[in-house]
Each structure stands twice: as C-alpha cells, then as structure tokens.
Coordinates of C-alpha atoms in Angstrom, one line a residue:
M1 CA -141.4 -1.3 33.7
A2 CA -138.2 -3.3 33.9
A3 CA -136.7 -4.3 37.2
P4 CA -133.5 -2.7 38.4
D5 CA -130.3 -4.3 37.3
P6 CA -129.3 -6.8 40.0
F7 CA -125.6 -6.3 39.2
G8 CA -125.8 -2.5 39.1
I9 CA -125.5 -2.1 42.9
S10 CA -123.0 -3.8 45.2
I11 CA -124.0 -4.0 48.9
E12 CA -121.5 -5.1 51.6
E13 CA -121.7 -5.1 55.3
L14 CA -118.4 -3.7 56.8
P15 CA -116.7 -5.4 59.7
S16 CA -117.1 -2.2 61.7
G17 CA -120.9 -2.6 61.5
G18 CA -121.6 -0.1 58.8
W19 CA -122.6 -0.6 55.2
S20 CA -120.9 -0.1 51.8
V21 CA -123.2 0.5 48.8
L22 CA -121.6 1.1 45.4
A23 CA -123.2 2.0 42.1
C24 CA -121.4 0.0 39.3
C25 CA -121.6 1.5 35.8
F26 CA -120.1 -0.3 32.9
D27 CA -120.5 2.4 30.3
P28 CA -118.8 5.7 31.3
F29 CA -120.7 7.6 28.5
D30 CA -124.2 6.5 29.6
T31 CA -124.7 9.1 32.3
G32 CA -128.5 8.6 32.6
I33 CA -128.1 5.0 33.8
R34 CA -125.3 6.1 36.2
T35 CA -127.4 8.8 37.7
H36 CA -130.3 6.4 38.4
R37 CA -127.9 3.8 39.9
V38 CA -126.3 6.4 42.1
G39 CA -129.7 7.6 43.3
R40 CA -130.8 4.0 43.9
A41 CA -127.5 3.3 45.8
S42 CA -128.0 6.4 48.1
R43 CA -131.6 5.4 48.8
I44 CA -130.6 1.8 49.7
L45 CA -127.8 3.1 52.0
M46 CA -130.4 5.4 53.7
N47 CA -132.7 2.4 54.2
L48 CA -129.9 0.2 55.6
R49 CA -128.7 2.8 58.0
R50 CA -132.3 3.4 59.3
D51 CA -133.6 -0.1 60.0
G52 CA -131.5 -2.6 58.1
W53 CA -134.0 -2.4 55.1
S54 CA -136.4 -4.9 56.4
C55 CA -139.9 -5.7 55.2
W56 CA -142.7 -3.7 56.8
W57 CA -144.9 -6.8 57.0
C58 CA -142.8 -9.8 57.9
S59 CA -139.5 -8.1 59.1
E60 CA -137.4 -10.2 56.7
P61 CA -134.6 -8.4 54.9
V62 CA -135.6 -6.9 51.5
P63 CA -133.7 -8.5 48.7
E64 CA -131.0 -6.5 46.9
F65 CA -132.7 -6.7 43.5
R66 CA -135.8 -4.8 44.7
R67 CA -136.3 -1.1 44.0
G68 CA -134.5 1.4 46.3
D69 CA -137.8 2.6 47.7
A70 CA -139.2 -0.9 48.3
R71 CA -141.0 -1.4 51.6
Y72 CA -141.8 -5.1 51.3
C73 CA -139.7 -8.1 50.5
C74 CA -142.2 -9.6 48.0
E75 CA -145.5 -9.0 46.4
G76 CA -147.3 -11.3 48.9
C77 CA -146.3 -9.2 51.8
R78 CA -147.3 -6.0 50.0
K79 CA -150.7 -7.5 49.2
R80 CA -151.3 -8.8 52.8
A81 CA -150.5 -5.3 54.2
A82 CA -152.9 -3.7 51.7
R83 CA -155.7 -6.2 52.6
Q84 CA -155.1 -5.4 56.3
R85 CA -155.4 -1.7 55.6
R86 CA -158.6 -2.1 53.6
H87 CA -160.1 -4.4 56.3
A88 CA -159.3 -1.8 59.0
K89 CA -161.2 0.9 57.0
Q90 CA -164.3 -1.4 56.6
V91 CA -164.8 -2.2 60.2
P92 CA -167.9 -0.2 61.2
S93 CA -167.9 1.9 64.3
F94 CA -171.1 1.9 66.3
P95 CA -172.4 5.1 67.7
T96 CA -172.2 5.5 71.4
R97 CA -175.1 7.0 73.5

C-alpha cells in the first residue's frame, strides 16, 4: 500500500495555541482522493487536539507523513511496543495457596 501524499495535508500551529489542518487537492474532478484527504485531515486534527499527536512509545511527535490513525512515530517504536505486549502475556503467574 502506498504511503499518504506528504503534500496532501498542510498542518500549522496557530499563534492562539490551536491547530490548522487543510486538505490540499490539486485536481478538482478527482473526488475520491479529496474525500480521503479530508478524512485524513479531520483524523489528524482530532489527534492534535487530544494529545498533540505524540508517539505512544517514546512520546515524540508523530511525523506529518504518517497515516492519520498512526499511533507510533516509526516502525521501531511500533515493534518495541508489540514486543513489550507479547512479553507481558508470556510472564507466568504462579498459583497462590
């Protein structure tokens, strides 16, 4: 699957402390791509309003070119989080008497 277009979304932090997220569409007749970009822009705006769209593992900001529903800033953080979840499931619990 191809990555999202890095120039399809414009993200700016406003001086008042809010965020501005715009979906840029170069072809007005290509409504399918515009619909996806608007959906991605609204998801990014929701993430920015909630927690600044930071990585769940390392708390660094998620780059703009990532998918709108991305939780991690890179594949390394995603894999480290998965390893930790798997390790937590494998820890045996000993029966108590």
